[in-house]
Each structure stands twice: as structure tokens, then as C-alpha cells.
Amino acid sequence: MHPLRLRWIGLALLAATLALASLHPLSGVARSAPGGESGARSALRTLVQSGRHADLHWPSFSDVRPDLERLYRRLDWRTAWLEGGRPTPAASALLARLAAADSLGLDPADYDAEWLAARAASLAGDPAGAGAFEQARFDLALSIAAARFVDALERGRVDPVAADALFPAPGDKRELDAIVDSLRHAPAQEGILARHQPDLVHYRLLKQALARYRALARDTSFARPIDYPRDLKPGGTLRAAARLRRRLQAVGDLGMVRSPRPSADTLYSPELVLSVKRYQRRHGLKPDGVIWPNTAEALNGPFSGDTRKIALALERWRWIPLPFTAPPIIVNIPAYRLEAYRSLFDREDNILAMEVLVGSADRNATPVFTADMSYLIFRPYWEVPLDLMMDELGPRAAWDSERLERQGIVLVKRGSDGSKSLPLTPENLKRIGRDLRMRQLPGPQNVLGRVKFMFPNMHDVYLHDTQAGGLFGFARRDFSHGCIRVSEPESLAAYVLRNQPGWEPEQVLDAMAGPDNRRVNITTPVPVFVTYTTAAAFENGEVEFYGDIYGRDPKLVELLEKGYPYPRGKAAKRGR
């Protein structure tokens, strides 16, 4: 294009920009403020005190306004990110990090990365042409983005209470203004942002997995679904075997093996079957190698769905209050998995892991919360919950009392120590819920098994053994009334008591054999976190995806889409 024509186009764009500026809600500030540094200081003060920045994707910045007011007062209302009207090296470095926010499971648009980059380029090219207000609005916008970015990395965007996760809120004295101020030194940014994210190996592995799956999501060759024969079994014909092989290689379930000639690649071969079994296991499906409709649906699913699960998992990890006060126990409900840390570090060789059963999705969902485990009980009584007494076992006892008595079900007086039990006679059954309650005695049929692990909480949820060990063979394991049943109670009891004298594994087994209802206090309480994430990454490079059994992911997506400022504390509870 001719240079003269380019010049006229540039002048026209400048005129249009000036015309738009005259319509800006705070354009009066720009006109009335003096030029130079004093003008920018005046404009900054006015913008901060207004609590709104009309150029931003989320204009109200009430969530960080007090922090930014402290920041700019400390700077005597001078710009934080400009020198001589041009963006500083720290500003440029931070803009690059905001543009790559999706690598952390965040949305660059929430931090106005594109708008800020355009304004930075304009200021760098012609700092003298930018008025005081233009400088102030860029500087404040970058400070708002920095504050929100750090806050999102440190504790998540959504208040966990709004997403039905009862984790304690972090303290309000986090000095967010000081953190933003420290980001003004470009070489320090990487370390600062790393320190304000969860210091956990599994969190870092999730970030690496997100990068891999985002690359796969951008690969359009995976977009076309494969037409699988219904209930495809090993040895069957699969015309699209080559495409299935490529997908399994991309996600790491099939090694780089020599592929058959294209004309002969129509067999659902043993190597593909083995790889599909790995894929099924990683996605919470029955790993039998048969491509049932649910497996076919998962294999054809877009990688964008996997990246969303990873991003939501990163958000949920940021809710967990750190640092841990002691090596914790973490239960992930959708994974049906418990991990007991032997130290404050989450290296896999330092973790006791086991399968669990959780509350049924239809009416007994296990809550997401945290509490400290303070004691366990060997050969416990099962105190039947009121709703079960009234709705299930009580009515059943009216016609099946002999079987229930063989299972150890008795009646005891409410408010008593339960040392004296009463039979399930018709007269006594009428007193259930009034002065009598149901209890199951210790024994081989006790639903709590040989030990229960108590971390007192408002939900009356705890960990326990179970006599129904066969349920651990199912791929989906939401069978309980809300409590969490563990597959290796002996190992967990030995772990909990590992630092207490006289509790070697042999003593644990002896306690499980008797006497009844023996309480053992834990000298150092164990933090227990019952969590809910539908993706996890491991040190061997595998990424697992789990079914959203309680339907929590869409709700979290909806909360995230509401945007800034996200409500906190009581405001978050009201928004539930």
C-alpha cells in the first residue's frame, strides 16, 4: 500500500480514537487533568476511586480496589508499569504471562490480555501521543489484571463454598498490593507466581497435562468421529483401526509400535485391545477391552472436554488451604481413591493409595469438606442413622426381625450408653424414634467392618471398613449412604497410628479382632480433605479422567462464567 495512503488511514484511526475518547464515561478526567506525570497521577486517583474501568471485560473491580488503592498510595499515585510513557520490561513480561493464562487453566480474556497488549504496543510506539488518561487507564488495567491473576492462582476464582465445597476461606490479610508491587521487577515474576500456586507435584503434573491436551484439542485430524461396530470385541473387524491406533498413541495408551500395512489394518488386534483396556481404566470404565457404546463415546469425545476437566481440577486444587498442618489424607470422590501422605510432599512413592466407596449419587452424595481425624474405633458399633431407622430398617424389622437379629441389629435406649440391648419385638419397634434407637453390634456382618476412622464434622461422615468387599470390583463405586468405605483398612489404621508406640501392624490386626468398640486417640490429628476433581495426573505421565457422578462440573463452569468480581464469604453463600 502507498505510504501516503497509510498515513491518511492512520490519521483517520487517530481521529476515530479521539472521537471515541470524548464519549468515554471518564473522558472529562482526561480533558481536565493536566498533562504529564501530574495528569496521570490525577487520572489514576480518579479511576481507582471510581471502582470501574469501562475498557475491561469485567468493568467493576471492587474485588481488588482496596488493594490497588494501597498500591498506588504507596507509589504516590505514580504509574506502576510505565517509564517515560512506555511500558516497562516488567509490564511486557507480565503481558506475556497473561496471554498464556490458558496454560494454567485460566482465560486470558478475563485479564484483558488482548486489549492490554494492543494498548502497550500503542504506548510503546508513540508515548508522546498518549494523554495522561490513556496512560492511567492502561496502568490501572494492568494492575487490576495482575491482582486478579495472582489471586486466581493462589486461591482460585470461585469461592469453594459457592461450589458446595466447605473448605476454610484464606485470611484476608494477604497483602495482594505488595505482591503486585513485587511483580514490577521482571526477573522475579516467574518465582513470585510459582510461590503463589499450590506447591504440590500433582498440581504441576496437571499443568503439564493441560499443555499436552490443549495441543491435541487443536489437532483437527482428531475431530472426525470413528464409526465403531456395536460392542466391538477382541479379534473383530475395525475398518478404522489405523485411526484408533493413532488416537491411542497420542494419549500414551499405545507405544510407538510398527503399524500394519494400511490395506491390512482392519483388525481389532491384541495390541489395540490392550491399549483400549488402558484407556478404559484411565477413564473410569470397565477395563475389559470391549468397545461398548460408552467406550466408543469416550474415544470419540473431543479433547476439549478433557482440557476442561483438567482446568477445573486446577481450580479445585487451588481451593485446598496450604500449607498442610500435617501429612494429610485426601479422598477424591469421582476417582474413588484415597491417598494418605507420609510426609508433606505428594511424591507417589511416599503415598499410601487405596480404592474407596462413596455416597450414592441419587440421594446420599458424600460432601466435599475438610476436618481433622482425631481417633479411631476398633470393632465399632454401628449407630443406625435416624432416617435409616425410620425409612428402611424399622419397617423391615416388622417382617424380618429374625434375620436382622442374626445380623446383630438390636435396640437400645436413647441417651444411654447402650450397654443394655432390647430385642426387636413388635412392642419395642413401635418405640423407635421415641425412646429407642437401633444399633448393630460388632461382628462379621457389621456394616462398618472392623474399624472406623473419626474426623468429627457436621455431616457425620467418616471412613470405615466394610464387609461388602466385592463392591470394589465395580468401575463405578457410589454405593454408600454418604460415608467412605476403604479397601485396605488394616493399612490405613497402621498409617494413622504409625508414630504412636505399641502400634505395629501386628497390634493393629490384634485390635481388629477384639475387644469391641475400642477407642484409640491419635496423638497428632490428621487433616482429611474430601475433594471432588474429575481429572488427575501422575508421575508416569498418565492422565486419568473420571465420571462426574454428582454433576458438579457444569455448576462450576456456570460459576466461572459469571466473571469478576466473584463473590466471597457470605456473598458467595447467598449466591448458592
Coordinates of C-alpha atoms in Angstrom, one line a residue:
M1 CA 0.0 0.0 0.0
H2 CA 1.2 3.5 -0.8
P3 CA 2.9 5.3 2.2
L4 CA 0.7 8.4 1.8
R5 CA -2.4 6.3 1.9
L6 CA -1.2 4.5 5.0
R7 CA -0.6 7.9 6.6
W8 CA -4.2 9.0 5.9
I9 CA -5.6 5.7 7.3
G10 CA -3.5 6.3 10.4
L11 CA -4.8 9.8 10.8
A12 CA -8.4 8.6 10.3
L13 CA -7.9 5.9 13.0
L14 CA -6.5 8.5 15.4
A15 CA -9.4 10.8 14.8
A16 CA -11.8 8.0 15.4
T17 CA -10.0 7.1 18.7
L18 CA -10.2 10.8 19.8
A19 CA -13.9 10.8 19.0
L20 CA -14.5 7.7 21.0
A21 CA -12.5 9.1 23.9
S22 CA -14.8 12.1 24.0
L23 CA -17.6 9.7 24.7
H24 CA -15.8 7.8 27.4
P25 CA -17.5 7.9 30.8
L26 CA -14.4 9.4 32.3
S27 CA -13.3 11.5 29.4
G28 CA -13.8 14.6 31.4
V29 CA -11.0 13.5 33.6
A30 CA -8.7 13.3 30.5
R31 CA -9.7 16.7 29.3
S32 CA -9.5 18.4 32.7
A33 CA -6.4 16.6 34.0
P34 CA -3.1 18.4 33.4
G35 CA -0.6 16.8 31.1
G36 CA 2.5 14.8 32.0
E37 CA 3.1 12.9 35.2
S38 CA 0.8 15.0 37.4
G39 CA -2.0 14.4 35.0
A40 CA -1.6 10.7 35.0
R41 CA -1.5 10.8 38.8
S42 CA -4.7 12.7 39.0
A43 CA -6.4 10.4 36.5
L44 CA -5.2 7.3 38.3
R45 CA -6.6 8.5 41.6
T46 CA -10.0 9.2 40.0
L47 CA -10.1 5.9 38.2
V48 CA -9.2 3.9 41.3
Q49 CA -11.7 5.7 43.4
S50 CA -14.5 5.1 40.9
G51 CA -14.1 1.3 41.2
R52 CA -14.9 0.8 37.5
H53 CA -12.8 0.6 34.4
A54 CA -15.1 0.7 31.3
D55 CA -12.5 -0.7 29.0
L56 CA -12.3 -4.0 30.8
H57 CA -14.1 -7.3 30.1
W58 CA -15.3 -7.2 33.7
P59 CA -15.5 -3.4 34.4
S60 CA -16.2 -3.4 38.1
F61 CA -13.0 -4.1 40.1
S62 CA -14.5 -3.9 43.6
D63 CA -12.8 -7.2 44.4
V64 CA -9.3 -5.7 44.2
R65 CA -10.0 -1.9 44.5
P66 CA -8.8 -1.7 48.2
D67 CA -5.5 -3.5 47.3
L68 CA -4.9 -1.2 44.3
E69 CA -5.6 1.9 46.3
R70 CA -2.9 0.8 48.8
L71 CA -0.6 0.1 45.9
Y72 CA -0.9 3.4 44.3
R73 CA -0.8 5.4 47.5
R74 CA 2.5 3.7 48.2
L75 CA 3.6 4.8 44.8
D76 CA 2.3 8.3 45.4
W77 CA -0.2 7.8 42.6
R78 CA 2.6 7.4 40.0
T79 CA 2.2 4.8 37.3
A80 CA 3.4 1.3 38.2
W81 CA 4.1 -0.1 34.7
L82 CA 5.2 2.9 32.6
E83 CA 8.5 4.8 32.4
G84 CA 8.6 7.8 30.2
G85 CA 5.2 6.9 29.0
R86 CA 6.4 3.5 27.7
P87 CA 5.6 0.0 29.2
T88 CA 8.4 -1.2 31.4
P89 CA 10.2 -4.6 30.8
A90 CA 8.1 -5.9 33.7
A91 CA 4.9 -4.8 32.0
S92 CA 5.9 -6.6 28.8
A93 CA 6.8 -9.8 30.7
L94 CA 3.5 -9.7 32.6
L95 CA 1.6 -9.2 29.5
A96 CA 3.1 -12.3 28.0
R97 CA 2.1 -14.3 31.1
L98 CA -1.4 -13.0 30.9
A99 CA -1.6 -14.0 27.2
A100 CA -0.6 -17.5 28.3
A101 CA -3.1 -17.8 31.2
D102 CA -4.8 -20.7 29.4
S103 CA -1.8 -22.8 30.2
L104 CA -2.8 -22.5 33.8
G105 CA -6.4 -23.3 33.3
L106 CA -7.4 -19.6 33.3
D107 CA -8.9 -17.5 30.5
P108 CA -6.7 -14.7 29.1
A109 CA -9.9 -12.7 28.3
D110 CA -10.7 -12.5 32.0
Y111 CA -7.4 -10.5 32.3
D112 CA -7.9 -8.4 29.2
A113 CA -4.7 -9.8 27.7
E114 CA -5.5 -8.8 24.1
W115 CA -6.7 -5.3 24.9
L116 CA -3.7 -4.7 27.2
A117 CA -1.3 -5.9 24.5
A118 CA -2.8 -3.5 21.9
R119 CA -2.6 -0.6 24.3
A120 CA 1.0 -1.5 25.2
A121 CA 2.0 -1.6 21.6
S122 CA 0.4 1.8 21.0
L123 CA 2.2 3.4 24.0
A124 CA 5.5 1.9 23.1
G125 CA 5.2 3.2 19.5
D126 CA 4.1 6.7 20.4
P127 CA 4.3 7.5 24.1
A128 CA 4.2 11.3 23.5
G129 CA 0.9 10.9 21.7
A130 CA -0.9 9.3 24.6
G131 CA -2.6 11.6 27.1
A132 CA -2.5 11.3 30.8
F133 CA -5.7 9.5 30.9
E134 CA -4.6 7.0 28.3
Q135 CA -1.5 6.2 30.4
A136 CA -3.6 5.9 33.6
R137 CA -6.2 3.6 32.2
F138 CA -3.5 1.2 30.8
D139 CA -1.5 1.3 34.0
L140 CA -4.6 0.6 36.2
A141 CA -5.9 -2.1 33.9
L142 CA -2.6 -4.0 34.1
S143 CA -2.6 -3.7 37.9
I144 CA -6.2 -5.0 38.0
A145 CA -5.2 -7.9 35.8
A146 CA -2.1 -8.6 37.9
A147 CA -4.1 -8.6 41.2
R148 CA -6.8 -10.9 39.8
F149 CA -4.3 -13.2 38.2
V150 CA -2.3 -13.7 41.4
D151 CA -5.5 -14.1 43.4
A152 CA -6.8 -16.7 41.0
L153 CA -3.6 -18.7 41.1
E154 CA -3.4 -18.5 44.9
R155 CA -6.9 -19.5 46.0
G156 CA -9.0 -19.9 42.8
R157 CA -11.5 -17.6 41.3
V158 CA -14.7 -19.1 42.7
D159 CA -15.3 -19.3 46.4
P160 CA -15.4 -23.0 47.2
V161 CA -18.5 -22.5 49.3
A162 CA -20.4 -21.4 46.3
A163 CA -19.5 -24.7 44.6
D164 CA -20.6 -26.8 47.7
A165 CA -17.0 -27.4 48.9
L166 CA -16.7 -26.5 52.6
F167 CA -13.1 -25.6 52.8
P168 CA -12.0 -22.8 55.1
A169 CA -11.5 -19.4 53.5
P170 CA -8.0 -18.0 53.4
G171 CA -7.3 -15.0 55.5
D172 CA -7.9 -11.5 54.1
K173 CA -4.5 -10.2 55.1
R174 CA -2.7 -11.5 52.1
E175 CA -1.2 -8.1 51.1
L176 CA -2.2 -8.5 47.5
D177 CA -1.0 -5.0 46.8
A178 CA 2.5 -5.9 47.9
I179 CA 2.5 -9.0 45.7
V180 CA 1.5 -6.9 42.6
D181 CA 4.2 -4.4 43.6
S182 CA 6.8 -7.1 43.6
L183 CA 5.8 -8.2 40.1
R184 CA 7.2 -4.8 38.8
H185 CA 10.6 -6.5 38.8
A186 CA 10.6 -8.6 35.6
P187 CA 13.2 -11.2 36.6
A188 CA 11.3 -12.0 39.8
Q189 CA 8.0 -12.7 38.2
E190 CA 8.3 -16.4 37.5
G191 CA 9.4 -17.2 41.0
I192 CA 6.7 -15.0 42.6
L193 CA 3.9 -16.5 40.5
A194 CA 5.2 -20.0 41.3
R195 CA 5.2 -19.3 45.0
H196 CA 1.5 -18.3 44.9
Q197 CA 0.4 -21.6 43.4
P198 CA -0.1 -24.9 45.2
D199 CA 3.3 -26.3 45.9
L200 CA 2.2 -29.9 45.0
V201 CA 3.7 -32.3 42.5
H202 CA 0.3 -33.4 41.3
Y203 CA -0.7 -29.8 40.6
R204 CA 2.4 -29.3 38.5
L205 CA 1.7 -32.5 36.6
L206 CA -1.8 -31.3 35.8
K207 CA -0.4 -28.2 34.3
Q208 CA 1.9 -30.3 32.1
A209 CA -1.1 -32.5 31.1
L210 CA -3.1 -29.4 30.2
A211 CA -0.4 -28.3 27.7
R212 CA -0.5 -31.8 26.1
Y213 CA -4.2 -32.0 25.8
R214 CA -4.6 -28.4 24.5
A215 CA -2.2 -29.4 21.7
L216 CA -4.4 -32.4 21.0
A217 CA -7.5 -30.3 21.0
R218 CA -6.0 -28.0 18.4
D219 CA -5.3 -31.0 16.1
T220 CA -8.3 -31.1 13.7
S221 CA -7.4 -34.6 12.4
F222 CA -9.0 -35.9 15.6
A223 CA -12.3 -34.1 15.1
R224 CA -13.9 -36.7 12.8
P225 CA -15.5 -39.5 14.9
I226 CA -14.8 -43.1 14.3
D227 CA -17.7 -45.4 13.4
Y228 CA -17.2 -48.4 15.7
P229 CA -19.2 -51.6 15.2
R230 CA -21.5 -52.1 18.2
D231 CA -19.9 -53.9 21.2
L232 CA -16.7 -54.5 19.3
K233 CA -14.9 -57.4 20.8
P234 CA -11.2 -58.6 20.5
G235 CA -10.5 -60.0 17.1
G236 CA -13.4 -58.2 15.4
T237 CA -13.2 -56.2 12.2
L238 CA -12.5 -52.5 12.6
R239 CA -12.0 -50.6 9.3
A240 CA -10.8 -47.5 11.2
A241 CA -8.1 -49.4 13.1
A242 CA -5.4 -47.1 11.9
R243 CA -7.3 -44.0 13.2
L244 CA -7.9 -45.7 16.6
R245 CA -4.2 -46.6 16.8
R246 CA -3.2 -43.0 16.2
R247 CA -5.5 -41.7 18.9
L248 CA -4.3 -44.2 21.4
Q249 CA -0.7 -43.3 20.6
A250 CA -1.4 -39.6 21.0
V251 CA -2.7 -40.1 24.6
G252 CA 0.0 -42.5 25.6
D253 CA -2.0 -45.8 25.8
L254 CA -0.2 -47.3 22.8
G255 CA 3.5 -47.2 22.4
M256 CA 5.2 -46.4 19.1
V257 CA 4.8 -49.8 17.6
R258 CA 5.2 -50.8 14.0
S259 CA 1.8 -50.4 12.3
P260 CA 0.4 -52.9 9.8
R261 CA 0.1 -52.0 6.1
P262 CA -2.9 -49.8 5.6
S263 CA -4.6 -52.4 3.4
A264 CA -4.3 -55.0 6.2
D265 CA -5.1 -52.6 9.1
T266 CA -8.7 -53.7 9.7
L267 CA -8.3 -55.9 12.8
Y268 CA -9.1 -55.1 16.4
S269 CA -5.8 -56.7 17.3
P270 CA -4.4 -57.8 20.7
E271 CA -2.2 -54.7 20.9
L272 CA -5.2 -52.4 20.3
V273 CA -7.3 -54.4 22.8
L274 CA -4.6 -53.9 25.5
S275 CA -4.4 -50.2 24.7
V276 CA -8.1 -49.8 24.9
K277 CA -8.1 -51.5 28.3
R278 CA -5.5 -48.9 29.5
Y279 CA -7.8 -46.2 28.0
Q280 CA -10.8 -47.6 29.8
R281 CA -9.0 -47.8 33.1
R282 CA -7.9 -44.1 32.8
H283 CA -11.4 -43.0 32.1
G284 CA -13.2 -44.9 34.9
L285 CA -14.7 -47.5 32.6
K286 CA -14.7 -51.3 33.0
P287 CA -11.3 -52.3 31.5
D288 CA -12.4 -55.3 29.5
G289 CA -11.2 -54.3 26.1
V290 CA -14.7 -54.4 24.6
I291 CA -15.7 -51.2 22.8
W292 CA -19.1 -50.8 24.3
P293 CA -21.2 -47.7 23.5
N294 CA -19.8 -45.8 26.5
T295 CA -16.2 -46.6 25.5
A296 CA -16.9 -45.6 21.9
E297 CA -18.5 -42.3 23.1
A298 CA -15.4 -41.6 25.2
L299 CA -13.0 -42.5 22.4
N300 CA -14.8 -40.1 20.1
G301 CA -15.2 -37.3 22.6
P302 CA -13.4 -34.0 21.7
F303 CA -10.2 -33.4 23.5
S304 CA -11.6 -30.0 24.5
G305 CA -13.7 -31.9 27.1
D306 CA -10.6 -33.4 28.6
T307 CA -8.9 -30.0 28.8
R308 CA -11.9 -28.6 30.5
K309 CA -11.8 -31.3 33.2
I310 CA -8.1 -30.6 33.7
A311 CA -8.7 -26.8 34.0
L312 CA -11.5 -27.4 36.6
A313 CA -9.2 -29.8 38.5
L314 CA -6.6 -27.0 38.7
E315 CA -9.2 -24.6 40.0
R316 CA -10.3 -27.1 42.7
W317 CA -6.7 -27.8 43.8
R318 CA -6.3 -24.0 44.5
W319 CA -9.2 -24.2 47.0
I320 CA -7.3 -26.5 49.3
P321 CA -5.7 -24.5 52.1
L322 CA -2.0 -24.8 52.2
P323 CA 0.5 -25.4 53.7
F324 CA -0.8 -28.7 55.3
T325 CA -0.5 -28.7 59.1
A326 CA 0.5 -32.4 59.0
P327 CA 0.7 -35.1 56.3
P328 CA -2.9 -35.3 55.1
I329 CA -5.4 -37.9 53.8
I330 CA -7.0 -36.8 50.5
V331 CA -10.1 -38.5 49.2
N332 CA -11.1 -37.8 45.6
I333 CA -14.8 -38.7 45.2
P334 CA -15.1 -39.2 41.4
A335 CA -11.8 -41.2 41.4
Y336 CA -13.0 -43.5 44.3
R337 CA -9.5 -43.1 45.6
L338 CA -7.8 -42.3 48.9
E339 CA -4.2 -41.0 49.2
A340 CA -2.5 -40.9 52.6
Y341 CA 0.6 -38.8 52.6
R342 CA 3.5 -40.0 54.7
S343 CA 5.1 -36.5 54.6
L344 CA 4.1 -33.0 53.5
F345 CA 5.3 -33.9 49.9
D346 CA 3.0 -35.6 47.5
R347 CA 5.5 -37.9 45.7
E348 CA 3.8 -41.1 44.7
D349 CA 6.4 -43.3 46.3
N350 CA 5.6 -41.5 49.6
I351 CA 1.8 -42.1 49.4
L352 CA -0.4 -44.9 50.6
A353 CA -3.2 -45.2 48.0
M354 CA -6.3 -47.3 48.0
E355 CA -9.8 -47.6 46.5
V356 CA -12.9 -46.4 48.3
L357 CA -16.6 -46.5 48.0
V358 CA -18.5 -43.2 48.3
G359 CA -22.1 -41.9 48.7
S360 CA -24.6 -42.8 46.1
A361 CA -25.4 -40.0 43.6
D362 CA -29.1 -40.3 43.8
R363 CA -29.7 -39.3 47.4
N364 CA -26.6 -39.8 49.6
A365 CA -23.8 -37.8 48.0
T366 CA -20.6 -37.6 50.0
P367 CA -20.0 -33.9 50.9
V368 CA -16.8 -32.0 50.0
F369 CA -15.2 -30.7 53.1
T370 CA -12.2 -30.9 55.5
A371 CA -11.8 -31.9 59.1
D372 CA -9.1 -33.4 61.4
M373 CA -9.1 -37.1 62.1
S374 CA -8.6 -37.4 65.9
Y375 CA -9.4 -41.0 66.8
L376 CA -10.4 -44.4 65.5
I377 CA -12.6 -47.2 66.9
F378 CA -11.8 -50.9 66.5
R379 CA -14.7 -53.3 66.2
P380 CA -17.2 -50.4 66.4
Y381 CA -20.9 -50.4 67.0
W382 CA -22.9 -49.0 64.1
E383 CA -25.4 -46.4 65.4
V384 CA -28.1 -46.6 62.7
P385 CA -28.9 -43.1 61.4
L386 CA -32.4 -41.8 62.1
D387 CA -33.6 -41.8 58.5
L388 CA -32.5 -45.4 58.0
M389 CA -34.2 -46.4 61.2
M390 CA -37.5 -44.8 60.2
D391 CA -37.5 -45.5 56.5
E392 CA -35.6 -48.8 56.0
L393 CA -34.6 -51.0 58.9
G394 CA -37.5 -50.1 61.2
P395 CA -40.2 -51.1 58.6
R396 CA -38.1 -54.2 57.6
A397 CA -37.9 -55.3 61.2
A398 CA -41.6 -55.7 61.3
W399 CA -41.5 -58.7 59.0
D400 CA -37.8 -59.8 59.0
S401 CA -36.7 -59.3 62.6
E402 CA -35.1 -62.7 62.9
R403 CA -32.7 -62.1 60.1
L404 CA -31.8 -58.6 61.4
E405 CA -31.1 -60.0 64.8
R406 CA -28.8 -62.6 63.3
Q407 CA -27.0 -59.6 61.7
G408 CA -26.5 -58.1 65.1
I409 CA -29.3 -55.4 65.0
V410 CA -30.6 -54.5 68.5
L411 CA -32.5 -51.7 70.2
V412 CA -31.0 -49.5 72.9
K413 CA -32.4 -46.6 74.9
R414 CA -31.8 -43.2 73.6
G415 CA -29.3 -41.2 75.7
S416 CA -27.9 -44.3 77.3
D417 CA -24.5 -45.9 76.9
G418 CA -26.2 -48.8 75.1
S419 CA -24.8 -51.4 77.4
K420 CA -28.3 -53.0 77.7
S421 CA -29.9 -54.0 74.5
L422 CA -33.5 -54.9 73.7
P423 CA -35.0 -57.4 71.2
L424 CA -36.8 -56.4 68.0
T425 CA -40.3 -57.2 69.4
P426 CA -43.4 -55.5 67.8
E427 CA -43.8 -53.5 71.0
N428 CA -40.3 -52.3 71.0
L429 CA -40.3 -51.5 67.3
K430 CA -43.1 -49.0 67.9
R431 CA -40.8 -47.1 70.2
I432 CA -38.2 -46.5 67.5
G433 CA -37.6 -42.7 67.1
R434 CA -39.1 -42.0 70.5
D435 CA -37.1 -43.5 73.4
L436 CA -35.4 -46.3 71.4
R437 CA -32.8 -46.4 68.7
M438 CA -31.2 -49.0 66.5
R439 CA -27.6 -50.3 66.8
Q440 CA -25.6 -53.0 65.1
L441 CA -23.2 -55.0 67.3
P442 CA -19.6 -55.6 66.2
G443 CA -19.1 -58.8 64.2
P444 CA -18.6 -60.2 60.8
Q445 CA -21.8 -58.6 59.4
N446 CA -21.3 -55.2 60.9
V447 CA -21.6 -52.6 58.1
L448 CA -18.6 -50.6 59.5
G449 CA -16.4 -53.7 59.5
R450 CA -13.5 -53.9 62.0
V451 CA -12.5 -50.2 62.3
K452 CA -13.8 -46.7 61.7
F453 CA -11.8 -43.5 61.4
M454 CA -13.3 -40.5 63.0
F455 CA -12.8 -36.9 62.0
P456 CA -15.8 -35.1 63.7
N457 CA -17.8 -33.0 61.3
M458 CA -21.3 -31.5 60.8
H459 CA -22.1 -34.2 58.2
D460 CA -21.4 -37.2 60.4
V461 CA -19.3 -38.6 57.7
Y462 CA -16.3 -40.9 58.4
L463 CA -14.0 -43.5 56.9
H464 CA -14.6 -47.2 57.7
D465 CA -14.0 -50.8 56.8
T466 CA -16.8 -52.8 55.1
Q467 CA -17.9 -56.4 54.9
A468 CA -19.0 -55.8 51.3
G469 CA -15.6 -56.1 49.8
G470 CA -17.0 -57.3 46.5
L471 CA -18.2 -53.8 45.6
F472 CA -14.7 -52.7 45.0
G473 CA -14.7 -54.8 41.8
F474 CA -17.1 -52.3 40.1
A475 CA -15.9 -49.5 37.9
R476 CA -18.5 -47.1 39.4
R477 CA -18.5 -47.3 43.2
D478 CA -21.0 -44.8 44.7
F479 CA -22.9 -47.3 46.9
S480 CA -22.7 -45.9 50.5
H481 CA -25.1 -43.7 52.5
G482 CA -22.5 -40.9 52.5
C483 CA -19.6 -42.3 54.5
I484 CA -16.4 -43.5 52.8
R485 CA -15.6 -47.2 52.8
V486 CA -11.9 -48.1 52.4
S487 CA -10.5 -51.1 50.7
E488 CA -7.4 -51.5 52.9
P489 CA -8.5 -50.7 56.5
E490 CA -5.5 -52.5 58.1
S491 CA -3.0 -50.4 56.1
L492 CA -4.9 -47.2 56.8
A493 CA -5.0 -47.9 60.6
A494 CA -1.3 -48.7 60.6
Y495 CA -0.6 -45.5 58.7
V496 CA -2.7 -43.4 61.1
L497 CA -1.0 -44.9 64.2
R498 CA 2.5 -45.2 62.7
N499 CA 4.1 -42.7 65.0
Q500 CA 2.5 -44.0 68.2
P501 CA 4.4 -46.5 70.3
G502 CA 2.9 -50.0 70.5
W503 CA 1.0 -49.8 67.2
E504 CA 3.0 -52.0 64.8
P505 CA 0.9 -53.7 62.1
E506 CA 0.6 -56.8 64.2
Q507 CA -1.0 -54.8 67.0
V508 CA -3.4 -53.3 64.6
L509 CA -4.6 -56.7 63.4
D510 CA -5.0 -57.8 67.1
A511 CA -7.2 -54.7 67.8
M512 CA -9.4 -55.6 64.8
A513 CA -10.1 -59.0 66.3
G514 CA -11.2 -57.5 69.7
P515 CA -12.2 -56.2 72.2
D516 CA -15.4 -54.4 71.0
N517 CA -15.7 -50.7 70.5
R518 CA -12.1 -49.8 71.5
R519 CA -11.3 -46.1 71.0
V520 CA -7.7 -45.1 70.2
N521 CA -6.9 -41.4 70.2
I522 CA -4.5 -40.1 67.6
T523 CA -1.7 -38.0 69.1
T524 CA -1.2 -35.8 66.1
P525 CA -4.5 -35.2 64.3
V526 CA -4.5 -36.0 60.6
P527 CA -6.1 -33.4 58.2
V528 CA -8.6 -35.1 56.0
F529 CA -9.7 -33.4 52.7
V530 CA -12.7 -34.9 50.9
T531 CA -12.3 -33.4 47.4
Y532 CA -14.0 -33.6 44.0
T533 CA -11.9 -33.5 40.8
T534 CA -12.7 -35.2 37.5
A535 CA -9.0 -35.3 36.3
A536 CA -5.7 -36.3 37.8
A537 CA -2.1 -36.6 36.5
F538 CA 0.6 -38.9 37.7
E539 CA 4.3 -39.2 37.6
N540 CA 4.4 -41.9 35.0
G541 CA 2.8 -39.4 32.5
E542 CA -0.7 -40.9 32.7
V543 CA -3.7 -38.6 33.0
E544 CA -6.9 -40.1 34.4
F545 CA -10.4 -38.8 33.8
Y546 CA -13.4 -39.7 36.0
G547 CA -17.1 -39.6 35.6
D548 CA -18.8 -36.5 37.0
I549 CA -21.0 -38.7 39.2
Y550 CA -22.6 -35.8 41.2
G551 CA -22.9 -33.4 38.2
R552 CA -20.6 -30.8 39.8
D553 CA -18.6 -29.8 36.7
P554 CA -21.4 -27.9 34.9
K555 CA -22.2 -26.0 38.1
L556 CA -18.5 -24.9 38.4
V557 CA -18.4 -23.9 34.8
E558 CA -21.5 -21.8 35.3
L559 CA -20.0 -20.1 38.3
L560 CA -16.8 -19.3 36.4
E561 CA -18.7 -17.8 33.5
K562 CA -20.2 -15.2 35.8
G563 CA -16.9 -13.5 35.8
Y564 CA -15.3 -10.9 38.0
P565 CA -15.8 -9.8 40.7
Y566 CA -16.5 -13.3 42.1
P567 CA -18.4 -13.1 45.4
R568 CA -16.5 -14.2 48.5
G569 CA -17.6 -15.1 52.0
K570 CA -21.2 -14.5 52.9
A571 CA -21.9 -13.1 49.5
A572 CA -20.8 -16.4 47.9
K573 CA -23.1 -18.3 50.3
R574 CA -26.1 -16.2 49.3
G575 CA -25.3 -16.8 45.6
R576 CA -25.5 -20.6 46.0

